[in-house]
mmCIF file of C-alpha atoms in Angstrom:
data_model
loop_
_atom_site.group_PDB
_atom_site.id
_atom_site.type_symbol
_atom_site.label_atom_id
_atom_site.label_comp_id
_atom_site.label_asym_id
_atom_site.label_seq_id
_atom_site.Cartn_x
_atom_site.Cartn_y
_atom_site.Cartn_z
ATOM 1 C CA MET H 1 55.805 62.916 -46.169
ATOM 2 C CA SER H 2 53.167 60.602 -47.171
ATOM 3 C CA GLU H 3 51.708 60.130 -50.434
ATOM 4 C CA GLU H 4 48.141 59.566 -49.238
ATOM 5 C CA THR H 5 45.396 61.604 -49.343
ATOM 6 C CA LYS H 6 43.393 61.804 -46.401
ATOM 7 C CA LYS H 7 39.640 63.991 -45.706
ATOM 8 C CA PHE H 8 40.426 66.004 -42.866
ATOM 9 C CA MET H 9 37.037 68.008 -41.711
ATOM 10 C CA TYR H 10 37.612 71.064 -39.719
ATOM 11 C CA ILE H 11 35.074 71.571 -36.810
ATOM 12 C CA ASN H 12 34.475 74.957 -35.830
ATOM 13 C CA ARG H 13 31.273 75.434 -32.785
ATOM 14 C CA LYS H 14 32.209 78.217 -31.349
ATOM 15 C CA ALA H 15 31.755 82.502 -31.710
ATOM 16 C CA PRO H 16 34.475 84.150 -33.278
ATOM 17 C CA TYR H 17 35.470 86.242 -30.187
ATOM 18 C CA GLY H 18 34.996 84.860 -27.032
ATOM 19 C CA THR H 19 37.782 82.482 -27.433
ATOM 20 C CA ILE H 20 40.249 82.255 -29.283
ATOM 21 C CA TYR H 21 39.870 78.785 -31.667
ATOM 22 C CA ALA H 22 37.985 80.580 -34.048
ATOM 23 C CA TRP H 23 41.235 82.077 -34.445
ATOM 24 C CA GLU H 24 43.309 79.437 -34.220
ATOM 25 C CA SER H 25 41.609 76.594 -36.566
ATOM 26 C CA LEU H 26 41.998 79.182 -38.881
ATOM 27 C CA GLU H 27 45.575 79.243 -39.002
ATOM 28 C CA VAL H 28 45.845 74.854 -38.401
ATOM 29 C CA VAL H 29 43.160 75.633 -42.049
ATOM 30 C CA LEU H 30 45.372 78.160 -43.701
ATOM 31 C CA ILE H 31 49.067 76.310 -43.019
ATOM 32 C CA GLY H 32 47.399 72.568 -43.704
ATOM 33 C CA ALA H 33 46.238 73.604 -46.845
ATOM 34 C CA ALA H 34 49.930 73.154 -48.083
ATOM 35 C CA PHE H 35 49.829 69.477 -47.436
ATOM 36 C CA GLU H 36 47.346 69.530 -50.430
ATOM 37 C CA GLN H 37 44.873 66.613 -48.398
ATOM 38 C CA ASP H 38 40.692 66.605 -49.290
ATOM 39 C CA VAL H 39 40.449 69.612 -47.115
ATOM 40 C CA SER H 40 36.136 70.239 -45.400
ATOM 41 C CA LEU H 41 35.100 73.106 -42.972
ATOM 42 C CA ALA H 42 32.423 71.890 -41.343
ATOM 43 C CA PHE H 43 30.180 75.184 -39.244
ATOM 44 C CA LEU H 44 27.702 74.584 -35.804
ATOM 45 C CA ASP H 45 26.629 75.512 -32.933
ATOM 46 C CA ASP H 46 27.582 78.591 -32.904
ATOM 47 C CA GLY H 47 30.462 78.176 -35.682
ATOM 48 C CA VAL H 48 28.363 79.421 -37.582
ATOM 49 C CA PHE H 49 28.440 83.335 -36.014
ATOM 50 C CA GLN H 50 32.550 83.190 -37.812
ATOM 51 C CA LEU H 51 31.410 83.221 -40.956
ATOM 52 C CA THR H 52 28.500 86.225 -41.032
ATOM 53 C CA LYS H 53 29.642 89.463 -43.074
ATOM 54 C CA GLY H 54 29.404 92.889 -41.826
ATOM 55 C CA GLN H 55 31.538 91.630 -38.259
ATOM 56 C CA ASP H 56 33.458 94.597 -36.049
ATOM 57 C CA THR H 57 35.599 94.116 -33.786
ATOM 58 C CA LYS H 58 36.453 98.211 -32.913
ATOM 59 C CA GLY H 59 34.196 97.698 -29.708
ATOM 60 C CA ILE H 60 36.723 95.075 -28.188
ATOM 61 C CA GLY H 61 39.765 95.327 -28.922
ATOM 62 C CA MET H 62 40.115 92.454 -31.680
ATOM 63 C CA LYS H 63 41.523 92.357 -34.512
ATOM 64 C CA ASN H 64 38.258 91.646 -37.609
ATOM 65 C CA PHE H 65 39.773 87.978 -39.604
ATOM 66 C CA SER H 66 36.387 87.947 -40.577
ATOM 67 C CA PRO H 67 37.633 89.011 -44.490
ATOM 68 C CA THR H 68 40.503 85.544 -44.024
ATOM 69 C CA TYR H 69 37.324 83.187 -44.377
ATOM 70 C CA SER H 70 37.407 84.801 -47.465
ATOM 71 C CA ALA H 71 40.554 83.989 -49.397
ATOM 72 C CA LEU H 72 39.417 80.286 -48.620
ATOM 73 C CA GLY H 73 38.802 79.387 -51.978
ATOM 74 C CA ASP H 74 42.708 80.467 -52.565
ATOM 75 C CA TYR H 75 43.821 78.295 -50.786
ATOM 76 C CA GLU H 76 41.583 75.458 -52.427
ATOM 77 C CA VAL H 77 39.562 74.291 -49.868
ATOM 78 C CA THR H 78 36.743 74.717 -51.419
ATOM 79 C CA LYS H 79 34.044 72.822 -48.528
ATOM 80 C CA ILE H 80 32.398 74.565 -46.334
ATOM 81 C CA TYR H 81 29.242 72.573 -44.459
ATOM 82 C CA VAL H 82 26.962 74.222 -42.926
ATOM 83 C CA GLU H 83 24.658 73.058 -40.407
ATOM 84 C CA LYS H 84 21.422 74.603 -41.137
ATOM 85 C CA GLU H 85 19.937 74.269 -37.670
ATOM 86 C CA SER H 86 22.131 75.516 -36.206
ATOM 87 C CA LEU H 87 21.948 78.744 -38.191
ATOM 88 C CA GLU H 88 17.844 78.278 -37.471
ATOM 89 C CA GLU H 89 18.591 78.193 -34.152
ATOM 90 C CA ARG H 90 20.104 82.208 -34.181
ATOM 91 C CA GLY H 91 18.018 83.609 -36.352
ATOM 92 C CA LEU H 92 20.310 83.075 -38.964
ATOM 93 C CA THR H 93 19.957 82.325 -42.472
ATOM 94 C CA LEU H 94 22.448 82.246 -45.270
ATOM 95 C CA ASP H 95 21.832 85.589 -45.811
ATOM 96 C CA ASP H 96 23.564 86.723 -42.473
ATOM 97 C CA LEU H 97 26.807 84.549 -43.905
ATOM 98 C CA GLN H 98 30.176 85.675 -45.853
ATOM 99 C CA HIS H 99 28.518 85.018 -50.142
ATOM 100 C CA LEU H 100 31.874 82.024 -49.577
ATOM 101 C CA VAL H 101 33.651 81.373 -53.618
ATOM 102 C CA TRP H 102 36.357 79.943 -55.092
ATOM 103 C CA GLU H 103 37.113 79.181 -58.996
ATOM 104 C CA ASP H 104 36.936 75.964 -60.489
ATOM 105 C CA GLU H 105 40.630 75.598 -63.014
ATOM 106 C CA ASP H 106 38.412 72.992 -64.178
ATOM 107 C CA GLU H 107 35.579 74.968 -66.340
ATOM 108 C CA ASP H 108 37.527 78.179 -67.275
ATOM 109 C CA TYR H 109 38.060 79.138 -63.383
ATOM 110 C CA ALA H 110 34.199 79.635 -63.172
ATOM 111 C CA GLU H 111 32.585 81.253 -59.685
ATOM 112 C CA LYS H 112 30.772 78.564 -57.583
ATOM 113 C CA ASP H 113 29.762 78.750 -54.273
ATOM 114 C CA SER H 114 31.589 77.403 -51.564
ATOM 115 C CA ILE H 115 29.548 76.987 -48.720
ATOM 116 C CA ARG H 116 26.709 73.610 -48.936
ATOM 117 C CA LEU H 117 23.391 74.041 -46.432
ATOM 118 C CA VAL H 118 23.356 71.497 -44.934
ATOM 119 C CA SER H 119 21.218 69.270 -42.264
ATOM 120 C CA ARG H 120 22.508 67.904 -38.959
ATOM 121 C CA ALA H 121 20.835 64.878 -40.113
ATOM 122 C CA GLU H 122 23.506 65.381 -43.585
ATOM 123 C CA LEU H 123 26.940 66.393 -41.815
ATOM 124 C CA ALA H 124 27.201 63.751 -39.311
ATOM 125 C CA GLU H 125 27.168 62.117 -42.677
ATOM 126 C CA VAL H 126 30.135 64.183 -43.930
ATOM 127 C CA ILE H 127 31.980 64.133 -40.149
ATOM 128 C CA ALA H 128 31.494 59.656 -40.444
ATOM 129 C CA ALA H 129 33.179 59.998 -43.814
ATOM 130 C CA SER H 130 36.285 62.121 -42.606
ATOM 131 C CA ASP H 131 39.755 60.487 -41.127
ATOM 132 C CA VAL H 132 41.260 62.882 -39.270
ATOM 133 C CA LEU H 133 39.160 65.311 -37.517
ATOM 134 C CA PHE H 134 39.760 68.431 -35.895
ATOM 135 C CA ASN H 135 38.030 70.284 -33.261
ATOM 136 C CA PHE H 136 38.047 73.783 -32.870
ATOM 137 C CA MET M 1 48.510 52.167 -34.151
ATOM 138 C CA LYS M 2 50.564 55.459 -35.135
ATOM 139 C CA LEU M 3 49.197 58.167 -32.432
ATOM 140 C CA THR M 4 49.376 61.696 -32.771
ATOM 141 C CA ILE M 5 47.920 63.325 -29.935
ATOM 142 C CA GLN M 6 46.649 66.736 -29.954
ATOM 143 C CA VAL M 7 46.775 69.236 -26.062
ATOM 144 C CA ASN M 8 44.749 72.107 -26.404
ATOM 145 C CA GLU M 9 44.502 73.321 -22.691
ATOM 146 C CA GLY M 10 46.837 74.201 -20.139
ATOM 147 C CA PRO M 11 47.943 72.798 -17.293
ATOM 148 C CA TYR M 12 45.712 72.024 -14.396
ATOM 149 C CA GLN M 13 42.815 74.800 -15.384
ATOM 150 C CA HIS M 14 40.840 71.431 -17.456
ATOM 151 C CA GLN M 15 41.579 68.399 -16.716
ATOM 152 C CA SER M 16 42.774 67.592 -20.270
ATOM 153 C CA SER M 17 46.118 68.322 -20.473
ATOM 154 C CA ASP M 18 46.044 65.850 -17.805
ATOM 155 C CA SER M 19 43.986 63.279 -19.321
ATOM 156 C CA ALA M 20 46.247 63.272 -22.414
ATOM 157 C CA TYR M 21 48.734 62.688 -20.046
ATOM 158 C CA TYR M 22 46.940 59.207 -18.652
ATOM 159 C CA PHE M 23 46.226 58.458 -22.103
ATOM 160 C CA THR M 24 48.783 58.633 -23.624
ATOM 161 C CA LYS M 25 50.812 56.721 -21.488
ATOM 162 C CA ALA M 26 47.972 54.387 -21.253
ATOM 163 C CA ALA M 27 48.955 53.515 -25.488
ATOM 164 C CA LEU M 28 52.714 53.343 -24.722
ATOM 165 C CA ASP M 29 51.823 51.052 -22.246
ATOM 166 C CA LYS M 30 50.213 49.136 -24.414
ATOM 167 C CA GLY M 31 52.935 48.951 -27.194
ATOM 168 C CA HIS M 32 51.390 52.080 -29.769
ATOM 169 C CA GLU M 33 53.526 54.100 -31.225
ATOM 170 C CA ILE M 34 53.073 58.239 -30.529
ATOM 171 C CA PHE M 35 54.250 60.035 -33.422
ATOM 172 C CA ARG M 36 53.880 63.363 -31.376
ATOM 173 C CA VAL M 37 52.483 65.028 -29.190
ATOM 174 C CA PHE M 38 51.218 68.350 -30.209
ATOM 175 C CA PHE M 39 50.935 71.598 -28.335
ATOM 176 C CA TYR M 40 48.543 73.989 -29.419
ATOM 177 C CA HIS M 41 46.053 76.985 -28.026
ATOM 178 C CA ASP M 42 46.343 76.630 -24.324
ATOM 179 C CA GLY M 43 47.521 73.535 -24.447
ATOM 180 C CA VAL M 44 51.115 75.757 -25.031
ATOM 181 C CA ASN M 45 50.753 76.668 -21.214
ATOM 182 C CA ASN M 46 51.996 72.864 -20.586
ATOM 183 C CA GLY M 47 55.275 73.762 -22.125
ATOM 184 C CA THR M 48 56.623 75.791 -19.905
ATOM 185 C CA ARG M 49 59.296 74.956 -16.497
ATOM 186 C CA LEU M 50 59.243 78.024 -14.736
ATOM 187 C CA THR M 51 55.825 76.068 -13.747
ATOM 188 C CA THR M 52 55.659 75.877 -9.503
ATOM 189 C CA PRO M 53 53.222 73.850 -8.281
ATOM 190 C CA PRO M 54 52.581 72.620 -4.830
ATOM 191 C CA GLN M 55 54.858 69.941 -4.090
ATOM 192 C CA ASP M 56 51.265 67.845 -2.453
ATOM 193 C CA ASP M 57 50.029 68.473 -6.001
ATOM 194 C CA ARG M 58 50.873 66.220 -9.511
ATOM 195 C CA ASN M 59 53.227 68.039 -11.467
ATOM 196 C CA ILE M 60 51.974 68.580 -15.101
ATOM 197 C CA VAL M 61 54.709 69.360 -16.955
ATOM 198 C CA LYS M 62 58.037 67.545 -15.942
ATOM 199 C CA ARG M 63 55.062 64.503 -16.041
ATOM 200 C CA TRP M 64 55.303 64.916 -19.952
ATOM 201 C CA SER M 65 59.160 65.496 -19.507
ATOM 202 C CA ASP M 66 59.993 62.818 -17.262
ATOM 203 C CA LEU M 67 56.969 60.539 -20.486
ATOM 204 C CA ALA M 68 59.009 62.583 -23.940
ATOM 205 C CA GLU M 69 62.339 61.265 -22.203
ATOM 206 C CA GLU M 70 61.462 57.846 -20.500
ATOM 207 C CA HIS M 71 59.839 57.332 -24.367
ATOM 208 C CA GLY M 72 61.784 59.617 -26.518
ATOM 209 C CA LEU M 73 58.423 61.345 -27.501
ATOM 210 C CA ASP M 74 58.016 64.491 -30.195
ATOM 211 C CA LEU M 75 56.448 67.190 -27.084
ATOM 212 C CA VAL M 76 55.710 69.877 -29.804
ATOM 213 C CA VAL M 77 53.960 73.485 -29.077
ATOM 214 C CA CYS M 78 52.548 75.202 -32.015
ATOM 215 C CA VAL M 79 54.882 78.474 -32.593
ATOM 216 C CA ALA M 80 52.488 80.834 -33.840
ATOM 217 C CA ALA M 81 50.568 79.739 -29.842
ATOM 218 C CA ALA M 82 53.899 79.929 -28.138
ATOM 219 C CA GLN M 83 54.768 83.475 -29.541
ATOM 220 C CA ARG M 84 51.462 84.977 -28.065
ATOM 221 C CA ARG M 85 51.225 83.621 -24.367
ATOM 222 C CA GLY M 86 55.454 83.089 -23.522
ATOM 223 C CA ILE M 87 56.829 80.324 -24.194
ATOM 224 C CA VAL M 88 60.741 80.746 -24.932
ATOM 225 C CA ASP M 89 62.778 78.450 -26.098
ATOM 226 C CA ASP M 90 66.503 80.062 -27.412
ATOM 227 C CA GLY M 91 66.028 80.518 -30.792
ATOM 228 C CA GLU M 92 63.419 82.715 -29.823
ATOM 229 C CA ALA M 93 64.634 84.780 -27.711
ATOM 230 C CA GLN M 94 66.751 85.316 -30.348
ATOM 231 C CA ARG M 95 64.918 86.041 -32.779
ATOM 232 C CA ASN M 96 62.437 87.556 -31.180
ATOM 233 C CA GLY M 97 64.466 89.750 -28.476
ATOM 234 C CA LYS M 98 63.452 87.853 -25.132
ATOM 235 C CA ASP M 99 65.278 88.216 -21.659
ATOM 236 C CA ALA M 100 64.074 85.076 -21.571
ATOM 237 C CA THR M 101 63.503 81.205 -21.706
ATOM 238 C CA ASN M 102 61.326 79.098 -20.012
ATOM 239 C CA ILE M 103 60.915 75.718 -23.055
ATOM 240 C CA ALA M 104 60.597 73.228 -20.626
ATOM 241 C CA PRO M 105 62.793 69.967 -20.980
ATOM 242 C CA GLY M 106 61.805 67.369 -24.304
ATOM 243 C CA PHE M 107 59.739 69.886 -26.311
ATOM 244 C CA ARG M 108 60.760 71.937 -28.343
ATOM 245 C CA ILE M 109 58.827 75.059 -30.342
ATOM 246 C CA SER M 110 57.571 74.170 -34.052
ATOM 247 C CA GLY M 111 55.096 74.958 -36.745
ATOM 248 C CA LEU M 112 51.270 73.739 -37.229
ATOM 249 C CA GLY M 113 53.035 72.456 -40.510
ATOM 250 C CA GLN M 114 53.723 69.889 -37.612
ATOM 251 C CA LEU M 115 50.004 69.128 -36.354
ATOM 252 C CA VAL M 116 49.218 68.656 -39.675
ATOM 253 C CA GLU M 117 51.654 66.312 -40.601
ATOM 254 C CA GLY M 118 50.282 64.266 -37.359
ATOM 255 C CA GLY M 119 47.079 63.715 -39.146
ATOM 256 C CA VAL M 120 48.244 62.396 -42.457
ATOM 257 C CA GLN M 121 51.190 59.868 -40.692
ATOM 258 C CA SER M 122 49.438 58.848 -37.594
ATOM 259 C CA ASP M 123 47.016 56.030 -37.676
ATOM 260 C CA ARG M 124 44.639 57.980 -35.513
ATOM 261 C CA LEU M 125 44.813 62.140 -34.570
ATOM 262 C CA VAL M 126 43.167 61.899 -30.613
ATOM 263 C CA VAL M 127 42.470 65.525 -29.379
ATOM 264 C CA PHE M 128 41.912 66.218 -25.782
ATOM 265 C CA GLY M 129 40.266 69.927 -24.108
ATOM 266 C CA ASP M 130 37.381 70.943 -24.756
#
């Protein structure tokens, strides 16, 4: 395997259950974590719904995979960008999303927020600075 | 340039698979290296040899197989996505107790790590799909 570290960005743009993209994106993220790259996730457009708390999928007979997002910190996936405009356009605020955290082992395992609320323009800069884009 | 191609949609319903094929072919013709073609989501359906399109239409699966044979391409179908959608090779049939296989020539089934590795090893990851 190559020793270089690349900036991986996983872009999530779709609602969680209408299509399988959200779940199969998360599967790539979990597998990809083993490759020790510099990983970021972005949630925009209907993708912001993927992070909402209190998801209940009983009525549609599909697996509720939303608890998996809270495990991302353990996979050292600590940078989760959420686009502010996408939230606002859908009447959502940060309070509607899961509180995702990671433990910073360099600071005595202090719990830190994983979610970074960014504007559309700021997210564009983050994406532009990435090496590898996975778009789901 | 070294490229990894990701195909996210199945054949015929979306143009993505056609576009990925023509892009891959053009890149090879221009002398670029294709590190891997990775089929994900419904894209795994590009890897079934049981497809039988009308004779006056393109055969998308055979086209990939032929390109793989000609250029030694590494066509990888994601195992998790394939299991959901019934794309089966000998190993998968044995592991999961299936009575048939349908993987097309030139394709192999492997894990998502192959996609991530493609991103790490290649100069560009080019994604086709919605």
